[in-house]
């Protein structure tokens, strides 16, 4: 079983919820982790709080949407056989909305599923969020997409068709996004401004009125207007065998008590947003220590057996 986290969200119970290969995990603010196993072939991706107080997640290998209560009871709802759902959010209409391989999906809390096809060549990149205009906004390989709750889709290309990977509604009424090229903002009318002073994988709007983003080296606190006001170095790790490419998945989410939670292959931790401007090193939580040790041992054994 892999230790890679792919989705991260703060639950209605005040705990952090994560998805990783074959299971969901719950992390308390004190650092206590509980795992909830899924069928062996399941690959959960994005996760969000649903309108019913449960956590809903995109399950990619089985082409389905999952629902897990805060007590750990899981229910699955099937999609089309080619859906490959990636990220998920609760829409302004009270339904669950998610990105697929070539469509945007909508599911009611009772499991009724509808698909809205994307224009050919859109190539969505996974992330989706509710916008301040009552629509859903999502990232694409060469821009930002907007989907109304009625399924009308509009695409807005970024300058030089730059890839975007994370998106969130900001405190200023705009959508903020991040990608390997940098970060930026898009108004609900589709006007895009980009900044090159930080690039990343995931983005969140903090309770401190700032935008938070993460990459493999650091966590950044940014403000509307394009200023990176503080960065926090993240611990770096190297695999003990060179054939494994250490390309971590980075995820960031807003928690209670003004905490900014983040996770990758090796660890989960948080920054205290109330003290962030003073530049403290974020506190780390040993979320994946045991799972990582087991994974490295398994990967090393497989390398030896295939040698």
Short mmCIF file of N, CA, C and O in Angstrom, two decimals, residues 229-284:
data_model
loop_
_atom_site.label_atom_id
_atom_site.label_comp_id
_atom_site.label_asym_id
_atom_site.label_seq_id
_atom_site.Cartn_x
_atom_site.Cartn_y
_atom_site.Cartn_z
N UNK A 229 4.68 36.96 0.76
CA UNK A 229 5.08 37.68 1.96
C UNK A 229 5.90 36.83 2.92
O UNK A 229 6.59 37.36 3.80
N UNK A 230 5.81 35.52 2.80
CA UNK A 230 6.59 34.64 3.67
C UNK A 230 6.69 33.27 3.04
O UNK A 230 5.75 32.80 2.40
N UNK A 231 7.83 32.63 3.20
CA UNK A 231 8.01 31.24 2.77
C UNK A 231 8.59 30.44 3.92
O UNK A 231 9.32 30.97 4.77
N UNK A 232 8.23 29.16 3.96
CA UNK A 232 8.64 28.28 5.04
C UNK A 232 9.26 27.03 4.45
O UNK A 232 8.57 26.25 3.77
N UNK A 233 10.55 26.81 4.65
CA UNK A 233 11.20 25.63 4.07
C UNK A 233 10.60 24.34 4.60
O UNK A 233 10.26 24.24 5.79
N UNK A 234 10.46 23.37 3.73
CA UNK A 234 9.96 22.06 4.12
C UNK A 234 11.13 21.08 4.23
O UNK A 234 12.14 21.23 3.54
N UNK A 235 11.02 20.08 5.09
CA UNK A 235 12.10 19.11 5.21
C UNK A 235 12.26 18.33 3.92
O UNK A 235 11.28 18.01 3.25
N UNK A 236 13.49 18.02 3.58
CA UNK A 236 13.78 17.30 2.35
C UNK A 236 14.25 15.89 2.68
O UNK A 236 14.96 15.66 3.65
N UNK A 237 13.82 14.93 1.84
CA UNK A 237 14.16 13.54 2.04
C UNK A 237 14.63 12.93 0.73
O UNK A 237 14.26 13.39 -0.35
N UNK A 238 15.42 11.90 0.83
CA UNK A 238 15.91 11.19 -0.34
C UNK A 238 15.64 9.70 -0.17
O UNK A 238 15.87 9.14 0.90
N UNK A 239 15.16 9.05 -1.23
CA UNK A 239 14.95 7.61 -1.17
C UNK A 239 16.28 6.89 -1.04
O UNK A 239 17.28 7.33 -1.60
N UNK A 240 16.32 5.76 -0.32
CA UNK A 240 17.58 5.04 -0.14
C UNK A 240 18.00 4.23 -1.34
O UNK A 240 19.06 3.63 -1.33
N UNK A 241 17.19 4.21 -2.41
CA UNK A 241 17.59 3.51 -3.63
C UNK A 241 17.28 4.42 -4.81
O UNK A 241 16.22 4.99 -4.92
N UNK A 242 18.25 4.58 -5.71
CA UNK A 242 18.18 5.65 -6.71
C UNK A 242 17.14 5.48 -7.78
O UNK A 242 16.78 6.44 -8.43
N UNK A 243 16.61 4.26 -8.01
CA UNK A 243 15.70 4.10 -9.13
C UNK A 243 14.31 4.61 -8.84
O UNK A 243 13.47 4.69 -9.73
N UNK A 244 14.02 4.94 -7.58
CA UNK A 244 12.72 5.50 -7.23
C UNK A 244 12.80 7.01 -7.36
O UNK A 244 13.65 7.66 -6.75
N UNK A 245 11.95 7.58 -8.17
CA UNK A 245 11.99 9.01 -8.43
C UNK A 245 11.25 9.75 -7.32
O UNK A 245 10.03 9.62 -7.20
N UNK A 246 11.93 10.52 -6.48
CA UNK A 246 11.26 11.18 -5.36
C UNK A 246 10.52 12.44 -5.80
O UNK A 246 10.96 13.56 -5.58
N UNK A 247 9.40 12.26 -6.45
CA UNK A 247 8.57 13.39 -6.86
C UNK A 247 7.32 13.40 -6.00
O UNK A 247 6.34 12.72 -6.30
N UNK A 248 7.32 14.12 -4.87
CA UNK A 248 6.22 14.04 -3.92
C UNK A 248 4.97 14.75 -4.42
O UNK A 248 5.05 15.74 -5.15
N UNK A 249 3.82 14.24 -4.00
CA UNK A 249 2.57 14.95 -4.21
C UNK A 249 2.40 15.91 -3.05
O UNK A 249 2.54 15.53 -1.89
N UNK A 250 2.11 17.15 -3.34
CA UNK A 250 1.98 18.16 -2.30
C UNK A 250 0.54 18.63 -2.22
O UNK A 250 -0.06 18.96 -3.24
N UNK A 251 -0.01 18.66 -1.01
CA UNK A 251 -1.38 19.10 -0.83
C UNK A 251 -1.44 20.05 0.36
O UNK A 251 -0.71 19.90 1.34
N UNK A 252 -2.32 21.04 0.28
CA UNK A 252 -2.45 22.02 1.35
C UNK A 252 -3.94 22.28 1.59
O UNK A 252 -4.75 22.26 0.65
N UNK A 253 -4.32 22.48 2.85
CA UNK A 253 -5.72 22.72 3.21
C UNK A 253 -5.77 23.60 4.44
O UNK A 253 -4.81 23.68 5.22
N UNK A 254 -6.90 24.25 4.65
CA UNK A 254 -7.09 25.13 5.80
C UNK A 254 -7.80 24.37 6.90
O UNK A 254 -8.81 23.70 6.66
N UNK A 255 -7.26 24.45 8.12
CA UNK A 255 -7.87 23.78 9.25
C UNK A 255 -8.35 24.77 10.29
O UNK A 255 -8.29 25.99 10.10
N UNK A 256 -8.81 24.25 11.42
CA UNK A 256 -9.24 25.10 12.52
C UNK A 256 -8.05 25.71 13.24
O UNK A 256 -6.89 25.37 13.00
N UNK A 257 -8.33 26.62 14.16
CA UNK A 257 -7.30 27.29 14.95
C UNK A 257 -6.24 27.97 14.07
O UNK A 257 -5.07 28.04 14.42
N UNK A 258 -6.69 28.45 12.89
CA UNK A 258 -5.82 29.18 11.96
C UNK A 258 -4.61 28.36 11.51
O UNK A 258 -3.54 28.88 11.22
N UNK A 259 -4.78 27.06 11.44
CA UNK A 259 -3.71 26.21 10.95
C UNK A 259 -3.83 25.98 9.44
O UNK A 259 -4.92 25.85 8.91
N UNK A 260 -2.68 25.96 8.79
CA UNK A 260 -2.59 25.58 7.39
C UNK A 260 -1.95 24.20 7.35
O UNK A 260 -0.77 24.05 7.67
N UNK A 261 -2.71 23.20 7.00
CA UNK A 261 -2.21 21.82 6.97
C UNK A 261 -1.64 21.50 5.60
O UNK A 261 -2.12 21.99 4.58
N UNK A 262 -0.63 20.66 5.58
CA UNK A 262 -0.04 20.25 4.31
C UNK A 262 0.48 18.83 4.45
O UNK A 262 0.74 18.33 5.55
N UNK A 263 0.61 18.16 3.30
CA UNK A 263 1.07 16.77 3.32
C UNK A 263 1.75 16.44 2.01
O UNK A 263 1.43 16.98 0.96
N UNK A 264 2.73 15.52 2.10
CA UNK A 264 3.29 14.91 0.90
C UNK A 264 3.64 13.47 1.22
O UNK A 264 3.13 12.91 2.20
N UNK A 265 4.49 12.86 0.41
CA UNK A 265 4.82 11.45 0.57
C UNK A 265 5.36 11.14 1.96
O UNK A 265 5.08 10.10 2.53
N UNK A 266 6.12 12.07 2.55
CA UNK A 266 6.88 11.76 3.74
C UNK A 266 6.23 12.21 5.05
O UNK A 266 6.51 11.65 6.09
N UNK A 267 5.42 13.25 5.02
CA UNK A 267 4.98 13.81 6.27
C UNK A 267 3.70 14.62 6.09
O UNK A 267 3.31 14.96 5.00
N UNK A 268 3.08 14.92 7.20
CA UNK A 268 2.03 15.94 7.25
C UNK A 268 2.41 16.89 8.36
O UNK A 268 3.08 16.53 9.34
N UNK A 269 2.04 18.14 8.23
CA UNK A 269 2.36 19.11 9.25
C UNK A 269 1.47 20.32 9.11
O UNK A 269 0.54 20.33 8.31
N UNK A 270 1.74 21.35 9.90
CA UNK A 270 0.93 22.55 9.79
C UNK A 270 1.75 23.78 10.12
O UNK A 270 2.78 23.71 10.79
N UNK A 271 1.28 24.91 9.60
CA UNK A 271 1.83 26.21 9.95
C UNK A 271 0.75 26.97 10.71
O UNK A 271 -0.43 26.82 10.43
N UNK A 272 1.16 27.75 11.66
CA UNK A 272 0.25 28.58 12.43
C UNK A 272 0.07 29.90 11.69
O UNK A 272 0.97 30.74 11.69
N UNK A 273 -1.08 30.07 11.05
CA UNK A 273 -1.30 31.26 10.24
C UNK A 273 -1.28 32.54 11.07
O UNK A 273 -0.91 33.60 10.58
N UNK A 274 -1.65 32.46 12.32
CA UNK A 274 -1.68 33.66 13.16
C UNK A 274 -0.28 34.20 13.44
O UNK A 274 -0.10 35.37 13.75
N UNK A 275 0.74 33.31 13.32
CA UNK A 275 2.12 33.74 13.58
C UNK A 275 2.97 33.70 12.33
O UNK A 275 4.16 33.94 12.37
N UNK A 276 2.32 33.42 11.17
CA UNK A 276 3.09 33.14 9.96
C UNK A 276 3.93 34.31 9.49
O UNK A 276 5.01 34.12 8.95
N UNK A 277 3.46 35.52 9.70
CA UNK A 277 4.22 36.65 9.20
C UNK A 277 5.56 36.82 9.92
O UNK A 277 6.45 37.49 9.44
N UNK A 278 5.69 36.18 11.09
CA UNK A 278 6.95 36.23 11.81
C UNK A 278 7.94 35.20 11.27
O UNK A 278 9.11 35.21 11.67
N UNK A 279 7.49 34.32 10.39
CA UNK A 279 8.36 33.37 9.74
C UNK A 279 8.77 32.16 10.53
O UNK A 279 9.91 31.71 10.43
N UNK A 280 7.89 31.56 11.36
CA UNK A 280 8.29 30.36 12.08
C UNK A 280 8.41 29.17 11.15
O UNK A 280 7.75 29.11 10.11
N UNK A 281 9.24 28.22 11.50
CA UNK A 281 9.29 26.97 10.77
C UNK A 281 8.04 26.19 11.14
O UNK A 281 7.75 26.00 12.32
N UNK A 282 7.23 25.72 10.17
CA UNK A 282 6.00 25.02 10.49
C UNK A 282 6.26 23.77 11.34
O UNK A 282 7.27 23.09 11.18
N UNK A 283 5.34 23.53 12.28
CA UNK A 283 5.43 22.34 13.10
C UNK A 283 5.08 21.12 12.26
O UNK A 283 4.15 21.14 11.48
N UNK A 284 5.82 20.02 12.44
CA UNK A 284 5.57 18.81 11.68
C UNK A 284 4.89 17.76 12.53
O UNK A 284 5.11 17.67 13.73
#
